[in-house]
Amino acid sequence: QVQLAESGGGLVQPGGSLRLSCAASGTIVTIYNMGWYRQAPGKQRELVANINSGGSINYGDSVKGRFTISRDNAKNMVFLQMNSLRPEDTAVYYCNAVLYRIVGGRTEDWGQGTQVTVSS
């Protein structure tokens, strides 16, 4: 069994910053990609950023230059530093991992989600 535990969401004013963390645990052999997606009410889930085990990074167009993703491979953790937050960044943010399990092989797993609200 694999779990992705997110933390760090909350309420912040426009222009503020938040840092999200996600820790993967369980019967994991290796993690290929880790990243963050978000879903706002009435909208489809979209990529925020992801990073592979070699450090290659992709960002969604709307967050480039404002958000920074990083990863600690030794601890199976991924982080998202969010700066210059805007009201349109308000969404539930989901941790995502593509990994190889001891039992089950290659899978894609999701966290429960953490709410980020940007409002004055």
JSON list of N, CA, C and O in Angstrom, two decimals, residues 1-7 21-25 28 31 33-40 44-50 69 78 92-99 101 106-114:
[
{"chain": "A", "resi": 1, "resn": "GLN", "atom": "N", "xyz": [0.84, -1.20, 0.00]},
{"chain": "A", "resi": 1, "resn": "GLN", "atom": "CA", "xyz": [0.00, 0.00, 0.00]},
{"chain": "A", "resi": 1, "resn": "GLN", "atom": "C", "xyz": [0.88, 1.25, 0.00]},
{"chain": "A", "resi": 1, "resn": "GLN", "atom": "O", "xyz": [1.93, 1.28, 0.64]},
{"chain": "A", "resi": 2, "resn": "VAL", "atom": "N", "xyz": [0.42, 2.27, -0.72]},
{"chain": "A", "resi": 2, "resn": "VAL", "atom": "CA", "xyz": [1.16, 3.53, -0.84]},
{"chain": "A", "resi": 2, "resn": "VAL", "atom": "C", "xyz": [0.28, 4.67, -0.37]},
{"chain": "A", "resi": 2, "resn": "VAL", "atom": "O", "xyz": [-0.92, 4.71, -0.69]},
{"chain": "A", "resi": 3, "resn": "GLN", "atom": "N", "xyz": [0.86, 5.59, 0.35]},
{"chain": "A", "resi": 3, "resn": "GLN", "atom": "CA", "xyz": [0.14, 6.78, 0.78]},
{"chain": "A", "resi": 3, "resn": "GLN", "atom": "C", "xyz": [0.92, 8.02, 0.40]},
{"chain": "A", "resi": 3, "resn": "GLN", "atom": "O", "xyz": [2.15, 8.05, 0.50]},
{"chain": "A", "resi": 4, "resn": "LEU", "atom": "N", "xyz": [0.20, 9.04, -0.04]},
{"chain": "A", "resi": 4, "resn": "LEU", "atom": "CA", "xyz": [0.77, 10.36, -0.31]},
{"chain": "A", "resi": 4, "resn": "LEU", "atom": "C", "xyz": [0.12, 11.33, 0.67]},
{"chain": "A", "resi": 4, "resn": "LEU", "atom": "O", "xyz": [-1.10, 11.53, 0.62]},
{"chain": "A", "resi": 5, "resn": "ALA", "atom": "N", "xyz": [0.92, 11.90, 1.55]},
{"chain": "A", "resi": 5, "resn": "ALA", "atom": "CA", "xyz": [0.40, 12.79, 2.59]},
{"chain": "A", "resi": 5, "resn": "ALA", "atom": "C", "xyz": [0.83, 14.22, 2.30]},
{"chain": "A", "resi": 5, "resn": "ALA", "atom": "O", "xyz": [2.02, 14.53, 2.30]},
{"chain": "A", "resi": 6, "resn": "GLU", "atom": "N", "xyz": [-0.17, 15.08, 2.05]},
{"chain": "A", "resi": 6, "resn": "GLU", "atom": "CA", "xyz": [0.09, 16.49, 1.73]},
{"chain": "A", "resi": 6, "resn": "GLU", "atom": "C", "xyz": [-0.05, 17.35, 2.98]},
{"chain": "A", "resi": 6, "resn": "GLU", "atom": "O", "xyz": [-0.83, 17.04, 3.88]},
{"chain": "A", "resi": 7, "resn": "SER", "atom": "N", "xyz": [0.67, 18.47, 2.98]},
{"chain": "A", "resi": 7, "resn": "SER", "atom": "CA", "xyz": [0.51, 19.45, 4.04]},
{"chain": "A", "resi": 7, "resn": "SER", "atom": "C", "xyz": [0.91, 20.82, 3.51]},
{"chain": "A", "resi": 7, "resn": "SER", "atom": "O", "xyz": [1.58, 20.92, 2.47]},
{"chain": "A", "resi": 21, "resn": "SER", "atom": "N", "xyz": [3.96, 20.50, 0.93]},
{"chain": "A", "resi": 21, "resn": "SER", "atom": "CA", "xyz": [4.84, 19.34, 1.04]},
{"chain": "A", "resi": 21, "resn": "SER", "atom": "C", "xyz": [4.02, 18.08, 0.82]},
{"chain": "A", "resi": 21, "resn": "SER", "atom": "O", "xyz": [2.83, 18.04, 1.15]},
{"chain": "A", "resi": 22, "resn": "CYS", "atom": "N", "xyz": [4.68, 17.06, 0.29]},
{"chain": "A", "resi": 22, "resn": "CYS", "atom": "CA", "xyz": [4.02, 15.77, 0.09]},
{"chain": "A", "resi": 22, "resn": "CYS", "atom": "C", "xyz": [5.05, 14.67, 0.36]},
{"chain": "A", "resi": 22, "resn": "CYS", "atom": "O", "xyz": [6.15, 14.70, -0.20]},
{"chain": "A", "resi": 23, "resn": "ALA", "atom": "N", "xyz": [4.67, 13.74, 1.21]},
{"chain": "A", "resi": 23, "resn": "ALA", "atom": "CA", "xyz": [5.54, 12.62, 1.54]},
{"chain": "A", "resi": 23, "resn": "ALA", "atom": "C", "xyz": [4.90, 11.32, 1.10]},
{"chain": "A", "resi": 23, "resn": "ALA", "atom": "O", "xyz": [3.74, 11.05, 1.43]},
{"chain": "A", "resi": 24, "resn": "ALA", "atom": "N", "xyz": [5.64, 10.53, 0.35]},
{"chain": "A", "resi": 24, "resn": "ALA", "atom": "CA", "xyz": [5.18, 9.22, -0.10]},
{"chain": "A", "resi": 24, "resn": "ALA", "atom": "C", "xyz": [5.71, 8.16, 0.84]},
{"chain": "A", "resi": 24, "resn": "ALA", "atom": "O", "xyz": [6.88, 8.18, 1.22]},
{"chain": "A", "resi": 25, "resn": "SER", "atom": "N", "xyz": [4.84, 7.23, 1.21]},
{"chain": "A", "resi": 25, "resn": "SER", "atom": "CA", "xyz": [5.26, 6.14, 2.09]},
{"chain": "A", "resi": 25, "resn": "SER", "atom": "C", "xyz": [4.58, 4.85, 1.66]},
{"chain": "A", "resi": 25, "resn": "SER", "atom": "O", "xyz": [3.56, 4.86, 0.97]},
{"chain": "A", "resi": 28, "resn": "ILE", "atom": "N", "xyz": [7.26, 0.95, -1.60]},
{"chain": "A", "resi": 28, "resn": "ILE", "atom": "CA", "xyz": [7.74, 1.61, -2.82]},
{"chain": "A", "resi": 28, "resn": "ILE", "atom": "C", "xyz": [9.12, 1.11, -3.17]},
{"chain": "A", "resi": 28, "resn": "ILE", "atom": "O", "xyz": [10.01, 1.09, -2.32]},
{"chain": "A", "resi": 31, "resn": "ILE", "atom": "N", "xyz": [10.40, 5.84, -7.21]},
{"chain": "A", "resi": 31, "resn": "ILE", "atom": "CA", "xyz": [9.42, 6.84, -7.67]},
{"chain": "A", "resi": 31, "resn": "ILE", "atom": "C", "xyz": [9.97, 7.50, -8.92]},
{"chain": "A", "resi": 31, "resn": "ILE", "atom": "O", "xyz": [11.08, 8.04, -8.90]},
{"chain": "A", "resi": 33, "resn": "ASN", "atom": "N", "xyz": [8.11, 9.92, -11.29]},
{"chain": "A", "resi": 33, "resn": "ASN", "atom": "CA", "xyz": [7.68, 11.32, -11.29]},
{"chain": "A", "resi": 33, "resn": "ASN", "atom": "C", "xyz": [6.93, 11.65, -10.00]},
{"chain": "A", "resi": 33, "resn": "ASN", "atom": "O", "xyz": [6.18, 10.82, -9.49]},
{"chain": "A", "resi": 34, "resn": "MET", "atom": "N", "xyz": [7.14, 12.85, -9.52]},
{"chain": "A", "resi": 34, "resn": "MET", "atom": "CA", "xyz": [6.30, 13.39, -8.44]},
{"chain": "A", "resi": 34, "resn": "MET", "atom": "C", "xyz": [5.86, 14.79, -8.87]},
{"chain": "A", "resi": 34, "resn": "MET", "atom": "O", "xyz": [6.60, 15.48, -9.58]},
{"chain": "A", "resi": 35, "resn": "GLY", "atom": "N", "xyz": [4.69, 15.17, -8.44]},
{"chain": "A", "resi": 35, "resn": "GLY", "atom": "CA", "xyz": [4.24, 16.49, -8.85]},
{"chain": "A", "resi": 35, "resn": "GLY", "atom": "C", "xyz": [2.97, 16.93, -8.18]},
{"chain": "A", "resi": 35, "resn": "GLY", "atom": "O", "xyz": [2.48, 16.29, -7.25]},
{"chain": "A", "resi": 36, "resn": "TRP", "atom": "N", "xyz": [2.46, 18.04, -8.68]},
{"chain": "A", "resi": 36, "resn": "TRP", "atom": "CA", "xyz": [1.27, 18.66, -8.13]},
{"chain": "A", "resi": 36, "resn": "TRP", "atom": "C", "xyz": [0.29, 18.99, -9.25]},
{"chain": "A", "resi": 36, "resn": "TRP", "atom": "O", "xyz": [0.69, 19.50, -10.30]},
{"chain": "A", "resi": 37, "resn": "TYR", "atom": "N", "xyz": [-0.96, 18.70, -9.00]},
{"chain": "A", "resi": 37, "resn": "TYR", "atom": "CA", "xyz": [-2.07, 19.10, -9.85]},
{"chain": "A", "resi": 37, "resn": "TYR", "atom": "C", "xyz": [-3.03, 19.91, -8.99]},
{"chain": "A", "resi": 37, "resn": "TYR", "atom": "O", "xyz": [-2.99, 19.84, -7.77]},
{"chain": "A", "resi": 38, "resn": "ARG", "atom": "N", "xyz": [-3.90, 20.66, -9.65]},
{"chain": "A", "resi": 38, "resn": "ARG", "atom": "CA", "xyz": [-4.90, 21.40, -8.89]},
{"chain": "A", "resi": 38, "resn": "ARG", "atom": "C", "xyz": [-6.23, 21.36, -9.62]},
{"chain": "A", "resi": 38, "resn": "ARG", "atom": "O", "xyz": [-6.28, 21.21, -10.85]},
{"chain": "A", "resi": 39, "resn": "GLN", "atom": "N", "xyz": [-7.28, 21.54, -8.84]},
{"chain": "A", "resi": 39, "resn": "GLN", "atom": "CA", "xyz": [-8.62, 21.56, -9.39]},
{"chain": "A", "resi": 39, "resn": "GLN", "atom": "C", "xyz": [-9.44, 22.61, -8.68]},
{"chain": "A", "resi": 39, "resn": "GLN", "atom": "O", "xyz": [-9.65, 22.54, -7.47]},
{"chain": "A", "resi": 40, "resn": "ALA", "atom": "N", "xyz": [-9.88, 23.59, -9.46]},
{"chain": "A", "resi": 40, "resn": "ALA", "atom": "CA", "xyz": [-10.75, 24.64, -8.93]},
{"chain": "A", "resi": 40, "resn": "ALA", "atom": "C", "xyz": [-12.21, 24.24, -9.17]},
{"chain": "A", "resi": 40, "resn": "ALA", "atom": "O", "xyz": [-12.49, 23.43, -10.06]},
{"chain": "A", "resi": 44, "resn": "GLN", "atom": "N", "xyz": [-11.52, 21.53, -14.74]},
{"chain": "A", "resi": 44, "resn": "GLN", "atom": "CA", "xyz": [-10.81, 20.27, -14.81]},
{"chain": "A", "resi": 44, "resn": "GLN", "atom": "C", "xyz": [-9.51, 20.33, -14.01]},
{"chain": "A", "resi": 44, "resn": "GLN", "atom": "O", "xyz": [-8.94, 21.42, -13.81]},
{"chain": "A", "resi": 45, "resn": "ARG", "atom": "N", "xyz": [-9.07, 19.16, -13.56]},
{"chain": "A", "resi": 45, "resn": "ARG", "atom": "CA", "xyz": [-7.78, 19.09, -12.88]},
{"chain": "A", "resi": 45, "resn": "ARG", "atom": "C", "xyz": [-6.68, 19.43, -13.87]},
{"chain": "A", "resi": 45, "resn": "ARG", "atom": "O", "xyz": [-6.69, 18.97, -15.01]},
{"chain": "A", "resi": 46, "resn": "GLU", "atom": "N", "xyz": [-5.72, 20.24, -13.44]},
{"chain": "A", "resi": 46, "resn": "GLU", "atom": "CA", "xyz": [-4.65, 20.67, -14.33]},
{"chain": "A", "resi": 46, "resn": "GLU", "atom": "C", "xyz": [-3.29, 20.49, -13.68]},
{"chain": "A", "resi": 46, "resn": "GLU", "atom": "O", "xyz": [-3.16, 20.55, -12.45]},
{"chain": "A", "resi": 47, "resn": "LEU", "atom": "N", "xyz": [-2.28, 20.32, -14.51]},
{"chain": "A", "resi": 47, "resn": "LEU", "atom": "CA", "xyz": [-0.92, 20.20, -14.02]},
{"chain": "A", "resi": 47, "resn": "LEU", "atom": "C", "xyz": [-0.45, 21.54, -13.48]},
{"chain": "A", "resi": 47, "resn": "LEU", "atom": "O", "xyz": [-0.58, 22.57, -14.14]},
{"chain": "A", "resi": 48, "resn": "VAL", "atom": "N", "xyz": [0.14, 21.49, -12.29]},
{"chain": "A", "resi": 48, "resn": "VAL", "atom": "CA", "xyz": [0.83, 22.66, -11.74]},
{"chain": "A", "resi": 48, "resn": "VAL", "atom": "C", "xyz": [2.32, 22.53, -12.05]},
{"chain": "A", "resi": 48, "resn": "VAL", "atom": "O", "xyz": [2.92, 23.41, -12.66]},
{"chain": "A", "resi": 49, "resn": "ALA", "atom": "N", "xyz": [2.91, 21.41, -11.61]},
{"chain": "A", "resi": 49, "resn": "ALA", "atom": "CA", "xyz": [4.32, 21.16, -11.87]},
{"chain": "A", "resi": 49, "resn": "ALA", "atom": "C", "xyz": [4.62, 19.70, -11.56]},
{"chain": "A", "resi": 49, "resn": "ALA", "atom": "O", "xyz": [3.97, 19.10, -10.71]},
{"chain": "A", "resi": 50, "resn": "ASN", "atom": "N", "xyz": [5.60, 19.15, -12.27]},
{"chain": "A", "resi": 50, "resn": "ASN", "atom": "CA", "xyz": [6.10, 17.83, -11.90]},
{"chain": "A", "resi": 50, "resn": "ASN", "atom": "C", "xyz": [7.60, 17.77, -12.12]},
{"chain": "A", "resi": 50, "resn": "ASN", "atom": "O", "xyz": [8.19, 18.60, -12.82]},
{"chain": "A", "resi": 69, "resn": "ILE", "atom": "N", "xyz": [9.06, 23.89, -7.93]},
{"chain": "A", "resi": 69, "resn": "ILE", "atom": "CA", "xyz": [8.94, 22.54, -7.42]},
{"chain": "A", "resi": 69, "resn": "ILE", "atom": "C", "xyz": [10.34, 22.00, -7.11]},
{"chain": "A", "resi": 69, "resn": "ILE", "atom": "O", "xyz": [11.31, 22.32, -7.80]},
{"chain": "A", "resi": 78, "resn": "VAL", "atom": "N", "xyz": [8.16, 15.67, -2.14]},
{"chain": "A", "resi": 78, "resn": "VAL", "atom": "CA", "xyz": [8.13, 16.71, -3.14]},
{"chain": "A", "resi": 78, "resn": "VAL", "atom": "C", "xyz": [7.55, 17.96, -2.50]},
{"chain": "A", "resi": 78, "resn": "VAL", "atom": "O", "xyz": [6.68, 17.87, -1.63]},
{"chain": "A", "resi": 92, "resn": "VAL", "atom": "N", "xyz": [-8.05, 23.07, -4.94]},
{"chain": "A", "resi": 92, "resn": "VAL", "atom": "CA", "xyz": [-7.52, 21.94, -4.16]},
{"chain": "A", "resi": 92, "resn": "VAL", "atom": "C", "xyz": [-6.29, 21.43, -4.91]},
{"chain": "A", "resi": 92, "resn": "VAL", "atom": "O", "xyz": [-6.35, 21.17, -6.12]},
{"chain": "A", "resi": 93, "resn": "TYR", "atom": "N", "xyz": [-5.20, 21.33, -4.18]},
{"chain": "A", "resi": 93, "resn": "TYR", "atom": "CA", "xyz": [-3.93, 20.90, -4.77]},
{"chain": "A", "resi": 93, "resn": "TYR", "atom": "C", "xyz": [-3.69, 19.43, -4.39]},
{"chain": "A", "resi": 93, "resn": "TYR", "atom": "O", "xyz": [-3.75, 19.08, -3.21]},
{"chain": "A", "resi": 94, "resn": "TYR", "atom": "N", "xyz": [-3.40, 18.62, -5.41]},
{"chain": "A", "resi": 94, "resn": "TYR", "atom": "CA", "xyz": [-3.21, 17.18, -5.22]},
{"chain": "A", "resi": 94, "resn": "TYR", "atom": "C", "xyz": [-1.77, 16.79, -5.52]},
{"chain": "A", "resi": 94, "resn": "TYR", "atom": "O", "xyz": [-1.22, 17.16, -6.56]},
{"chain": "A", "resi": 95, "resn": "CYS", "atom": "N", "xyz": [-1.21, 16.02, -4.62]},
{"chain": "A", "resi": 95, "resn": "CYS", "atom": "CA", "xyz": [0.09, 15.42, -4.87]},
{"chain": "A", "resi": 95, "resn": "CYS", "atom": "C", "xyz": [-0.09, 14.19, -5.76]},
{"chain": "A", "resi": 95, "resn": "CYS", "atom": "O", "xyz": [-1.07, 13.43, -5.60]},
{"chain": "A", "resi": 96, "resn": "ASN", "atom": "N", "xyz": [0.84, 14.00, -6.68]},
{"chain": "A", "resi": 96, "resn": "ASN", "atom": "CA", "xyz": [0.77, 12.90, -7.63]},
{"chain": "A", "resi": 96, "resn": "ASN", "atom": "C", "xyz": [2.13, 12.22, -7.71]},
{"chain": "A", "resi": 96, "resn": "ASN", "atom": "O", "xyz": [3.16, 12.89, -7.67]},
{"chain": "A", "resi": 97, "resn": "ALA", "atom": "N", "xyz": [2.11, 10.90, -7.82]},
{"chain": "A", "resi": 97, "resn": "ALA", "atom": "CA", "xyz": [3.37, 10.17, -7.96]},
{"chain": "A", "resi": 97, "resn": "ALA", "atom": "C", "xyz": [3.19, 8.99, -8.91]},
{"chain": "A", "resi": 97, "resn": "ALA", "atom": "O", "xyz": [2.18, 8.27, -8.83]},
{"chain": "A", "resi": 98, "resn": "VAL", "atom": "N", "xyz": [4.14, 8.84, -9.80]},
{"chain": "A", "resi": 98, "resn": "VAL", "atom": "CA", "xyz": [4.22, 7.64, -10.65]},
{"chain": "A", "resi": 98, "resn": "VAL", "atom": "C", "xyz": [5.37, 6.82, -10.10]},
{"chain": "A", "resi": 98, "resn": "VAL", "atom": "O", "xyz": [6.51, 7.30, -10.06]},
{"chain": "A", "resi": 99, "resn": "LEU", "atom": "N", "xyz": [5.05, 5.61, -9.65]},
{"chain": "A", "resi": 99, "resn": "LEU", "atom": "CA", "xyz": [6.06, 4.86, -8.91]},
{"chain": "A", "resi": 99, "resn": "LEU", "atom": "C", "xyz": [5.96, 3.37, -9.22]},
{"chain": "A", "resi": 99, "resn": "LEU", "atom": "O", "xyz": [5.06, 2.94, -9.94]},
{"chain": "A", "resi": 101, "resn": "ARG", "atom": "N", "xyz": [5.77, -0.22, -7.26]},
{"chain": "A", "resi": 101, "resn": "ARG", "atom": "CA", "xyz": [5.52, -0.84, -5.96]},
{"chain": "A", "resi": 101, "resn": "ARG", "atom": "C", "xyz": [6.15, -2.22, -5.88]},
{"chain": "A", "resi": 101, "resn": "ARG", "atom": "O", "xyz": [6.35, -2.88, -6.90]},
{"chain": "A", "resi": 106, "resn": "ARG", "atom": "N", "xyz": [4.11, -0.88, -11.56]},
{"chain": "A", "resi": 106, "resn": "ARG", "atom": "CA", "xyz": [4.03, 0.56, -11.83]},
{"chain": "A", "resi": 106, "resn": "ARG", "atom": "C", "xyz": [2.61, 1.06, -11.63]},
{"chain": "A", "resi": 106, "resn": "ARG", "atom": "O", "xyz": [1.67, 0.51, -12.19]},
{"chain": "A", "resi": 107, "resn": "THR", "atom": "N", "xyz": [2.47, 2.11, -10.85]},
{"chain": "A", "resi": 107, "resn": "THR", "atom": "CA", "xyz": [1.16, 2.69, -10.59]},
{"chain": "A", "resi": 107, "resn": "THR", "atom": "C", "xyz": [1.26, 4.21, -10.55]},
{"chain": "A", "resi": 107, "resn": "THR", "atom": "O", "xyz": [2.35, 4.77, -10.45]},
{"chain": "A", "resi": 108, "resn": "GLU", "atom": "N", "xyz": [0.12, 4.85, -10.63]},
{"chain": "A", "resi": 108, "resn": "GLU", "atom": "CA", "xyz": [0.01, 6.29, -10.44]},
{"chain": "A", "resi": 108, "resn": "GLU", "atom": "C", "xyz": [-0.87, 6.51, -9.22]},
{"chain": "A", "resi": 108, "resn": "GLU", "atom": "O", "xyz": [-2.00, 6.00, -9.17]},
{"chain": "A", "resi": 109, "resn": "ASP", "atom": "N", "xyz": [-0.38, 7.27, -8.26]},
{"chain": "A", "resi": 109, "resn": "ASP", "atom": "CA", "xyz": [-1.10, 7.47, -7.01]},
{"chain": "A", "resi": 109, "resn": "ASP", "atom": "C", "xyz": [-1.36, 8.95, -6.75]},
{"chain": "A", "resi": 109, "resn": "ASP", "atom": "O", "xyz": [-0.60, 9.81, -7.21]},
{"chain": "A", "resi": 110, "resn": "TRP", "atom": "N", "xyz": [-2.41, 9.21, -5.98]},
{"chain": "A", "resi": 110, "resn": "TRP", "atom": "CA", "xyz": [-2.83, 10.57, -5.67]},
{"chain": "A", "resi": 110, "resn": "TRP", "atom": "C", "xyz": [-3.00, 10.75, -4.16]},
{"chain": "A", "resi": 110, "resn": "TRP", "atom": "O", "xyz": [-3.42, 9.82, -3.46]},
{"chain": "A", "resi": 111, "resn": "GLY", "atom": "N", "xyz": [-2.69, 11.95, -3.70]},
{"chain": "A", "resi": 111, "resn": "GLY", "atom": "CA", "xyz": [-3.00, 12.31, -2.34]},
{"chain": "A", "resi": 111, "resn": "GLY", "atom": "C", "xyz": [-4.45, 12.72, -2.21]},
{"chain": "A", "resi": 111, "resn": "GLY", "atom": "O", "xyz": [-5.20, 12.77, -3.18]},
{"chain": "A", "resi": 112, "resn": "GLN", "atom": "N", "xyz": [-4.85, 13.02, -0.97]},
{"chain": "A", "resi": 112, "resn": "GLN", "atom": "CA", "xyz": [-6.23, 13.40, -0.69]},
{"chain": "A", "resi": 112, "resn": "GLN", "atom": "C", "xyz": [-6.54, 14.83, -1.11]},
{"chain": "A", "resi": 112, "resn": "GLN", "atom": "O", "xyz": [-7.71, 15.18, -1.30]},
{"chain": "A", "resi": 113, "resn": "GLY", "atom": "N", "xyz": [-5.52, 15.65, -1.25]},
{"chain": "A", "resi": 113, "resn": "GLY", "atom": "CA", "xyz": [-5.72, 17.03, -1.63]},
{"chain": "A", "resi": 113, "resn": "GLY", "atom": "C", "xyz": [-5.63, 17.98, -0.45]},
{"chain": "A", "resi": 113, "resn": "GLY", "atom": "O", "xyz": [-6.01, 17.62, 0.67]},
{"chain": "A", "resi": 114, "resn": "THR", "atom": "N", "xyz": [-5.13, 19.18, -0.72]},
{"chain": "A", "resi": 114, "resn": "THR", "atom": "CA", "xyz": [-5.07, 20.22, 0.31]},
{"chain": "A", "resi": 114, "resn": "THR", "atom": "C", "xyz": [-5.58, 21.52, -0.30]},
{"chain": "A", "resi": 114, "resn": "THR", "atom": "O", "xyz": [-5.24, 21.87, -1.43]}
]
